Coordinates of C-alpha atoms in Angstrom, one line a residue:
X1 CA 5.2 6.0 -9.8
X2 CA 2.4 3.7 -8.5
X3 CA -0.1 3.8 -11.2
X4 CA -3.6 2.1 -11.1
X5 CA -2.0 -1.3 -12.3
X6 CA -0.6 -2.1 -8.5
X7 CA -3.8 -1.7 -7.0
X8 CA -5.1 -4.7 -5.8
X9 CA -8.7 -6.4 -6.5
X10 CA -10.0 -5.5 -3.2
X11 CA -10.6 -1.7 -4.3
X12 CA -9.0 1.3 -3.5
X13 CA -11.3 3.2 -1.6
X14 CA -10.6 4.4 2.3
X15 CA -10.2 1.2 4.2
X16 CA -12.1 0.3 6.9
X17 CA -10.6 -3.1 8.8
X18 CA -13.9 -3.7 10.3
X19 CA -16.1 -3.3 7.4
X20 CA -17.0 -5.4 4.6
X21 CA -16.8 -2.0 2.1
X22 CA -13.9 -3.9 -0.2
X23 CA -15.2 -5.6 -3.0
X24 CA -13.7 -9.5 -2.2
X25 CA -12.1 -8.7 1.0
X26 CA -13.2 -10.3 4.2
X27 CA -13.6 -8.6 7.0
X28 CA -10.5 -8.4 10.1
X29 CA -11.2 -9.8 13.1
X30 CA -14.1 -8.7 14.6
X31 CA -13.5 -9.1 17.9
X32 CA -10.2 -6.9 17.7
X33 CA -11.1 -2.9 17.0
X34 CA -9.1 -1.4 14.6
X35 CA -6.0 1.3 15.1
X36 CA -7.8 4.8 13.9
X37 CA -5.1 5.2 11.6
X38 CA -6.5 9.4 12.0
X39 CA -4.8 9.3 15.9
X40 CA -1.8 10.8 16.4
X41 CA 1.4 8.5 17.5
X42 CA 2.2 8.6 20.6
X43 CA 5.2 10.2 22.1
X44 CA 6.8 7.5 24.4
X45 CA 6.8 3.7 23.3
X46 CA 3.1 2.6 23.1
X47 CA 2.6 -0.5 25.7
X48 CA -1.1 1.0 25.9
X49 CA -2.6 -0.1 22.4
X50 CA -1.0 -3.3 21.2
X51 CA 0.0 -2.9 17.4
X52 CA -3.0 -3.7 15.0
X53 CA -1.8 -4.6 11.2
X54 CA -5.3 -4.3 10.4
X55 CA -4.9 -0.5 10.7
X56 CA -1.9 -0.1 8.1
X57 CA -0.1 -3.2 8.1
X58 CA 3.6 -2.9 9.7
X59 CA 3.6 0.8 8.0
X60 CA 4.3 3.4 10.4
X61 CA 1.3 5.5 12.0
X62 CA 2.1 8.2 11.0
X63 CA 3.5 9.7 7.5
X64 CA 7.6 9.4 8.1
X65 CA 9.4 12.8 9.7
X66 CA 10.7 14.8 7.0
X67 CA 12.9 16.9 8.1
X68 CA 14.5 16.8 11.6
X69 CA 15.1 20.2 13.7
X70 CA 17.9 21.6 16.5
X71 CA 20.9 19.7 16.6
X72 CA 19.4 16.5 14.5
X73 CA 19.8 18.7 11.4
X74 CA 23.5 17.6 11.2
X75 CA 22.5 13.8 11.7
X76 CA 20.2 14.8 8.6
X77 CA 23.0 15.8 6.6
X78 CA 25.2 13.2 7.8
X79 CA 23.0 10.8 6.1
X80 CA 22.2 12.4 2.8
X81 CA 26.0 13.3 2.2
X82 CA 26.7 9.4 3.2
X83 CA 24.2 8.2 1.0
X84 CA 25.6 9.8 -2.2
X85 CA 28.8 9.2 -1.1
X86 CA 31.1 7.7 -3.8
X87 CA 32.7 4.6 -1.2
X88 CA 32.3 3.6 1.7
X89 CA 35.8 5.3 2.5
X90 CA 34.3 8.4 1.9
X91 CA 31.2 7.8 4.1
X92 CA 33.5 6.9 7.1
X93 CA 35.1 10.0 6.1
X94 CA 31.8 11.5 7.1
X95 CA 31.3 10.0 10.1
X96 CA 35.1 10.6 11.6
X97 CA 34.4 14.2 10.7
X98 CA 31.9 14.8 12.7
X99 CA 33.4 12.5 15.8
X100 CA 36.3 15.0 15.6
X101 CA 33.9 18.0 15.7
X102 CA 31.9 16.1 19.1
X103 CA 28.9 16.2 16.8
X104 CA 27.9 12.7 17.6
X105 CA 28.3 13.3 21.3
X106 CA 26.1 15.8 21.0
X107 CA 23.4 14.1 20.1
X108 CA 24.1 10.7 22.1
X109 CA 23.0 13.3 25.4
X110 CA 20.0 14.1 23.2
X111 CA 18.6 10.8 22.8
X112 CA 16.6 10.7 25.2
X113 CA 14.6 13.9 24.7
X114 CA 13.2 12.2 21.2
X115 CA 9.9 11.2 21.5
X116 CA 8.9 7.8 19.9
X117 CA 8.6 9.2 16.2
X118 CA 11.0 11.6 16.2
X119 CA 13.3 8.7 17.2
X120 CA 12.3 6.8 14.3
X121 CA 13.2 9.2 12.3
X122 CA 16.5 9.6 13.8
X123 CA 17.1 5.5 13.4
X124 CA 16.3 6.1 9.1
X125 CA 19.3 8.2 9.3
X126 CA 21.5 5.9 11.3
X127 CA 20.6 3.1 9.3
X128 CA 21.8 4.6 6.2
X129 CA 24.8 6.1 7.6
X130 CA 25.5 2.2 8.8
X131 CA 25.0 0.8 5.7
X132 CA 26.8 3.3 3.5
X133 CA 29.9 2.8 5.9
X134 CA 29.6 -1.1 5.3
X135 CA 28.9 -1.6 9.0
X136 CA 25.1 -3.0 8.6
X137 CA 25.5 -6.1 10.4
X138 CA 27.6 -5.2 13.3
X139 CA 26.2 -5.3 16.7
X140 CA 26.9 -1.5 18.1
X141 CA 27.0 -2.8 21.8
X142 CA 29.6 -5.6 20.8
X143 CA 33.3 -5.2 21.9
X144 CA 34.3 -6.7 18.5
X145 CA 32.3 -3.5 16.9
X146 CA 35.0 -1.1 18.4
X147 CA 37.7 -2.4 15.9
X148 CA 35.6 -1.9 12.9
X149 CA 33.5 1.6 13.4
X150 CA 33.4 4.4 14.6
X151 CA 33.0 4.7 18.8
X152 CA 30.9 7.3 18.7
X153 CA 28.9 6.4 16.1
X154 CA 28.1 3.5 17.8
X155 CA 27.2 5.1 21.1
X156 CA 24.5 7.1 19.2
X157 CA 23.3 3.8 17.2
X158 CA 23.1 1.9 20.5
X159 CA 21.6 4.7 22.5
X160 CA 18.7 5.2 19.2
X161 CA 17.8 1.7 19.2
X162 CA 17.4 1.5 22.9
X163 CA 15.0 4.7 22.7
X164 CA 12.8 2.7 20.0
X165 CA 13.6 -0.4 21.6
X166 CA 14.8 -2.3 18.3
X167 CA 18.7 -3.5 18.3
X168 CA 18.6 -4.6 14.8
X169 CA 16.3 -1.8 12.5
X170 CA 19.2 -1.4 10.3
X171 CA 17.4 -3.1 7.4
X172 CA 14.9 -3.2 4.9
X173 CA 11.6 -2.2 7.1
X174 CA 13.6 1.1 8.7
X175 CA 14.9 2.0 5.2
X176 CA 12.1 1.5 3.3
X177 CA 9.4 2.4 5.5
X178 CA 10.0 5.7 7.6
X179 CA 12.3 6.6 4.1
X180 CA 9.3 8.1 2.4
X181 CA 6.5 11.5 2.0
X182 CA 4.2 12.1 -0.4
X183 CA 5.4 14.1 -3.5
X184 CA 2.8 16.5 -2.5
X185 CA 0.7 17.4 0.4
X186 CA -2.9 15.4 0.5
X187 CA -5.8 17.6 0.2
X188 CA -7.3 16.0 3.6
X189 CA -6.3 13.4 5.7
X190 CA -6.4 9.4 4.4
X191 CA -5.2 6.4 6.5
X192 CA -1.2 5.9 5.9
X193 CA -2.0 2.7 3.8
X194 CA -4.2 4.4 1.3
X195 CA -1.5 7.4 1.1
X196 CA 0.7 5.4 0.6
X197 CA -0.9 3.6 -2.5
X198 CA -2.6 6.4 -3.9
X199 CA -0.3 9.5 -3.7
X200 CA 3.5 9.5 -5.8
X201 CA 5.9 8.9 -3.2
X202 CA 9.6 10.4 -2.6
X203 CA 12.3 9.4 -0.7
X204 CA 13.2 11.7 2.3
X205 CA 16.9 11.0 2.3
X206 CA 17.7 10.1 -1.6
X207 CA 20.7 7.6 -2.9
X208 CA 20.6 9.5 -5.4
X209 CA 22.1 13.4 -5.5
X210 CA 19.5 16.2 -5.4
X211 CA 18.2 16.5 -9.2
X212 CA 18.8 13.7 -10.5
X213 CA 16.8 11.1 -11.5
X214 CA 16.2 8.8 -8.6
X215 CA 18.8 5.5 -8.5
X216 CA 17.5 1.7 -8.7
X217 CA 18.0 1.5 -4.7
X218 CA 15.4 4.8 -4.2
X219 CA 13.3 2.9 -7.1
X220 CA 13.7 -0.7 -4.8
X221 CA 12.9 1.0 -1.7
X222 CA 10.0 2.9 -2.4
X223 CA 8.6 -0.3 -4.2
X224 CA 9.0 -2.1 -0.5
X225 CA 6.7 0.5 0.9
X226 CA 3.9 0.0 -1.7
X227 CA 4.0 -3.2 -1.8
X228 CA 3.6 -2.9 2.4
X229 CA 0.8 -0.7 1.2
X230 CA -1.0 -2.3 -1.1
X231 CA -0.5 -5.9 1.4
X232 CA -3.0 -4.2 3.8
X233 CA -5.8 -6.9 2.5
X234 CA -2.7 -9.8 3.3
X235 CA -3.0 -8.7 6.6
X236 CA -6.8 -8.6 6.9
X237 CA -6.9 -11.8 5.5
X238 CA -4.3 -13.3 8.0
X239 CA -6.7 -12.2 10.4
X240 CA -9.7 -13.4 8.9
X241 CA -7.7 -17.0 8.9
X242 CA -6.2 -16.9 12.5
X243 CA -8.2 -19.5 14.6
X244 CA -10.4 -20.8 11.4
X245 CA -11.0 -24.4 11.2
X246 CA -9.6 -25.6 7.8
X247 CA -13.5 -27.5 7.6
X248 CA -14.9 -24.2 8.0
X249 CA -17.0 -23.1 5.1
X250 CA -15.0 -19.5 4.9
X251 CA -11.7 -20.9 4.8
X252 CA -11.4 -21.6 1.0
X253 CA -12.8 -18.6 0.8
X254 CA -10.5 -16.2 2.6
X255 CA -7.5 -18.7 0.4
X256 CA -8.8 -17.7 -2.9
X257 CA -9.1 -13.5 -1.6
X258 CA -5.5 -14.2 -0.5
X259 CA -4.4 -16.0 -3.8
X260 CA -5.9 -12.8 -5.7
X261 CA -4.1 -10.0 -3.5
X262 CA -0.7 -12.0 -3.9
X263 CA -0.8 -12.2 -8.0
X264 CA -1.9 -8.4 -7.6
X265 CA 0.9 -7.7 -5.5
X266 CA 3.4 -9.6 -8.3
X267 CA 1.9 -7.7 -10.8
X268 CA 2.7 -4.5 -8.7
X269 CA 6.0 -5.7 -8.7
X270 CA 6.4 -6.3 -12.2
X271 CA 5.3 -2.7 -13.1
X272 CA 8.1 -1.6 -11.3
X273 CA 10.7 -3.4 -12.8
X274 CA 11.2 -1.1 -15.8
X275 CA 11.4 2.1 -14.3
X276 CA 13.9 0.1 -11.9
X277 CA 16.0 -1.4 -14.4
X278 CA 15.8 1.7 -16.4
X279 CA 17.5 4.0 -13.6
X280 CA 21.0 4.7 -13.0
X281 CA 22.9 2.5 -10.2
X282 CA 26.9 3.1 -9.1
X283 CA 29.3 0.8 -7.4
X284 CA 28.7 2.2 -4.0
X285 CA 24.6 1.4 -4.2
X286 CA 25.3 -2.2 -5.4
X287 CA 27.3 -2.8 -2.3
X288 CA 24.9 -1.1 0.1
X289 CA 22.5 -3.4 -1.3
X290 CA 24.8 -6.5 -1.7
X291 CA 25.8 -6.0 2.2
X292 CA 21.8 -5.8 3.0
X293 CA 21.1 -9.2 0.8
X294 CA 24.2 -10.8 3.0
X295 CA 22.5 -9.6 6.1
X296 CA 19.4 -11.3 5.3
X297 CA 17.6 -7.6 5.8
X298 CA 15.8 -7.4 2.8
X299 CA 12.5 -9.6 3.1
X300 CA 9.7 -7.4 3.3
X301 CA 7.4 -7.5 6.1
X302 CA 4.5 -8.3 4.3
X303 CA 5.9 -11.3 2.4
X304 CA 6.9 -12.5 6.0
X305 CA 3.2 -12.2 7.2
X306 CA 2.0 -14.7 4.0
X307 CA 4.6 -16.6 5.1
X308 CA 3.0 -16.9 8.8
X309 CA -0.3 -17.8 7.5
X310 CA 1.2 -20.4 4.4
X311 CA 4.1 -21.8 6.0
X312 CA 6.3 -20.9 3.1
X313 CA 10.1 -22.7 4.8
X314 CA 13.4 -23.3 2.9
X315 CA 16.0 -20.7 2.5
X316 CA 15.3 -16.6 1.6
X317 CA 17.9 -14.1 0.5
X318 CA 20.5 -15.8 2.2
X319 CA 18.7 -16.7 5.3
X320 CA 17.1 -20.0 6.3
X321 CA 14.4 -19.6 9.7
X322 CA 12.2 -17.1 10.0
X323 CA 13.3 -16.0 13.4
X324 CA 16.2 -14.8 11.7
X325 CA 14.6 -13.2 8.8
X326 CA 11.8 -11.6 12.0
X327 CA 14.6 -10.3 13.9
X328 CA 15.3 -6.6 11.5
X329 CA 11.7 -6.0 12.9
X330 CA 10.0 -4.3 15.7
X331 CA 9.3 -6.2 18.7
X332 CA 5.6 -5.5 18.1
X333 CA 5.8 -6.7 14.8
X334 CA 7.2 -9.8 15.4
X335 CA 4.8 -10.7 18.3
X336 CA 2.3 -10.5 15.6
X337 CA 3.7 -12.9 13.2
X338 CA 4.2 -15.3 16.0
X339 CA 0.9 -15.3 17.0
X340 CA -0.5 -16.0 13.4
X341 CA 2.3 -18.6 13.3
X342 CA 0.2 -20.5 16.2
X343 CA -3.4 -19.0 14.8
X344 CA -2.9 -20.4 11.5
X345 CA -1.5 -23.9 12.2
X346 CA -4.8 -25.6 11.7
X347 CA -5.8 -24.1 8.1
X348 CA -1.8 -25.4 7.5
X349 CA -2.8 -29.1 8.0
X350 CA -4.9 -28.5 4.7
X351 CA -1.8 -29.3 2.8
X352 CA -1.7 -32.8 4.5
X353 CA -4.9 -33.6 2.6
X354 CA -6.6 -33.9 -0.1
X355 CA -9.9 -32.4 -2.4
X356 CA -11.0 -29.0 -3.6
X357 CA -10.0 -27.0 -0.2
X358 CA -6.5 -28.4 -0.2
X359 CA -6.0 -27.5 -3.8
X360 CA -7.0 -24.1 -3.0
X361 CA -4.7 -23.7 -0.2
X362 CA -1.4 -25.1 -2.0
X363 CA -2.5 -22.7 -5.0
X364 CA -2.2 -20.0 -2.2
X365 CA 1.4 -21.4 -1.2
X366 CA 2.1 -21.3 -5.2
X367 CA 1.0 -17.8 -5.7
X368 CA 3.3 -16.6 -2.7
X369 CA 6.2 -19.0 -3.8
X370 CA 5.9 -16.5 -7.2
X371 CA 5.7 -13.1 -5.7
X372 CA 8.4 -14.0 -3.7
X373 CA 10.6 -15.2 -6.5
X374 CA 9.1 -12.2 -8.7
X375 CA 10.7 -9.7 -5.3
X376 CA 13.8 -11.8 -5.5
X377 CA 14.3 -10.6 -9.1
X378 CA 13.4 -7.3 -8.3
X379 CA 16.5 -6.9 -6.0
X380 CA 18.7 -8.9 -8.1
X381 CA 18.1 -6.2 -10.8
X382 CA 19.0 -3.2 -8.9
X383 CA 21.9 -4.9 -7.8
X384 CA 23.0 -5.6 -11.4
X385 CA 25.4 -3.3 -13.2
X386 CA 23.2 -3.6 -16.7
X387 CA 20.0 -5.6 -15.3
X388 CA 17.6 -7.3 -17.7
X389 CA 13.8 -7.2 -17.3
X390 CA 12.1 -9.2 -15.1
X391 CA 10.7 -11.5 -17.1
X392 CA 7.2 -13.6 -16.8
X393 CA 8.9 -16.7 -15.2
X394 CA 10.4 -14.8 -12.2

């Protein structure tokens, strides 16, 4: 599923954020250490080491919970019957079930037992319960809500996103990115970015039923978490640029590295258009996905960071500031991109001038225009009943 085609230029050896090991890739800050990406997570909500995309990007820590245990095995099931279920009626179906049986009740008192990861896991399966019921843009604290979905369902959203401290994670970033394990175990232990690239990867909690072939929105969501993979030099990069002077020697460097890891990442993109097109798709997965588009929850984090270094504007999937396409992510994350927002203002004045640096920086804003375009596509095929290939103008 992610074959040596997606890889991008810097190499795809172990990284090392501090190191200069990547053929092309500059190296991240070095005043910041990395995140060991070999360290467990940590149980409660980390205040104590500040997230560090030079570790893994905005990919979890660790590898995604597969399967949940005690009472959260029916939450489990909850979410993989809702997923393959034929309409929305039939997921609400699901859900007013098991308020009846004082399932969800249960495990609203059980929140707060969670640690950090497990909760994480637990929010992957309320986010595609919400969006298989058609409820993904509802606020689950809002009065309003309580006309439209279920009341104890929302007690249990509201009470999970508290825990991880993250109203809105019912998007791309929570379905795409804890929605994923590696088709088989590792034979040791690799950094989540490089597992990510380098092993096949399967969806924990499948749109599609159990054997069959996977459906265009497993296809489109397992490509988000590659392409978050494979973005780890984006984010290096970003670093590298924070703070630079746009006279400074490196910058045109770092610009051209970047331009080079954004046509690698289209061409990941394009690789996975066929098996994408080429997979089956019902009614029901073309409305999750429509109601996601609507939502403005489908831009994928690493495409947002580009954006923070570039300053890429205008209107995305139905959404026209960043704040609002920044607000499906963690608060950690979004700190980040802020920052680089301020770090990276003075390489951005390089598109108020002129000679060979500003050519090399609007070529960098050209190749991220493209790969953004080339992702748009990408989604408007899975959403397609019969989707044509992505073709080389996308």
């Amino acid at each position: 599923m992610s074959g040596p085609s997606a890889v991008p230029p810097a190499g795809s050896g172990t990284p090392a954020p501090t190191s200069d090991s990547a053929p092309g890739i500059p190296s991240a800050t070095p005043a910041t250490p990395a995140t060991p990406a070999t360290s467990a997570a940590p149980a409660e909500p980390a205040a104590v080491s500040p997230h560090d995309p030079c570790a893994h990007g905005f990919l979890p820590e660790r590898p995604p919970v597969r399967s949940m245990i005690g009472t959260w095995t029916r939450l489990d099931a909850m979410a993989r019957a809702a997923a393959v279920a034929p309409d929305r009626a039939a997921a609400i179906a699901l859900v007013e079930r098991a308020h009846r049986a004082e399932e969800l009740s249960a495990l609203r008192q059980r929140v707060s037992r969670l640690s950090l990861r497990n909760a994480e896991a637990a929010a992957l399966r309320i986010a595609v319960i919400a969006v298989s019921c058609g409820w993904c843009g509802l606020d689950p604290q809002a009065p309003a809500a309580r006309e439209v979905a279920d009341e104890a369902f929302l007690d249990l959203w509201a009470a999970i996103a508290h825990r991880i401290d993250h109203d809105q994670f019912v998007a791309l970033p929570t379905l795409a990115l804890h929605n994923w394990v590696p088709e088989r175990k590792p034979r040791r232990h690799i950094p989540i970015d490089q597992l990510a690239r380098t092993e096949v990867l399967v969806p924990i909690v499948r749109w599609a039923p159990e054997g069959q072939p996977l459906s265009r929105l497993d296809r489109l969501m397992l490509a988000a978490t590659r392409l978050e993979a494979h973005g780890i030099w984006l984010f290096r990069l970003a670093e590298t640029l924070a703070g630079r002077s746009p006279d400074d020697s490196s910058t045109p460097t770092a610009l051209r590295r970047l331009v080079r890891v954004q046509h690698a990442l289209r061409a990941q993109l394009l690789a996975e258009a066929a098996e994408l097109t080429a997979a089956p798709a019902t009614p029901q997965q073309r409305a999750v996905l429509g109601a996601l588009v609507e939502q403005g929850a489908l831009e994928p984090p690493v495409l947002q960071a580009a954006e923070a270094v570039l300053g890429i504007g205008g209107r995305r999937m139905g959404e026209g500031r960043r704040q609002l396409l920044r607000r499906h992510l963690p608060a950690q994350h979004r700190a980040w991109l802020s920052a680089m927002d301020r770090h990276c203002a003075p390489v951005r004045t390089l598109a108020h001038r002129g000679g060979p640096d500003a050519a090399v920086y609007r070529e960098a804003q050209e190749s991220l225009i493209a790969l953004r375009r080339t992702y748009t596509a990408l989604v408007q095929a899975a959403a397609r009943p019969t989707a044509a290939p992505l073709t080389a103008a996308a």
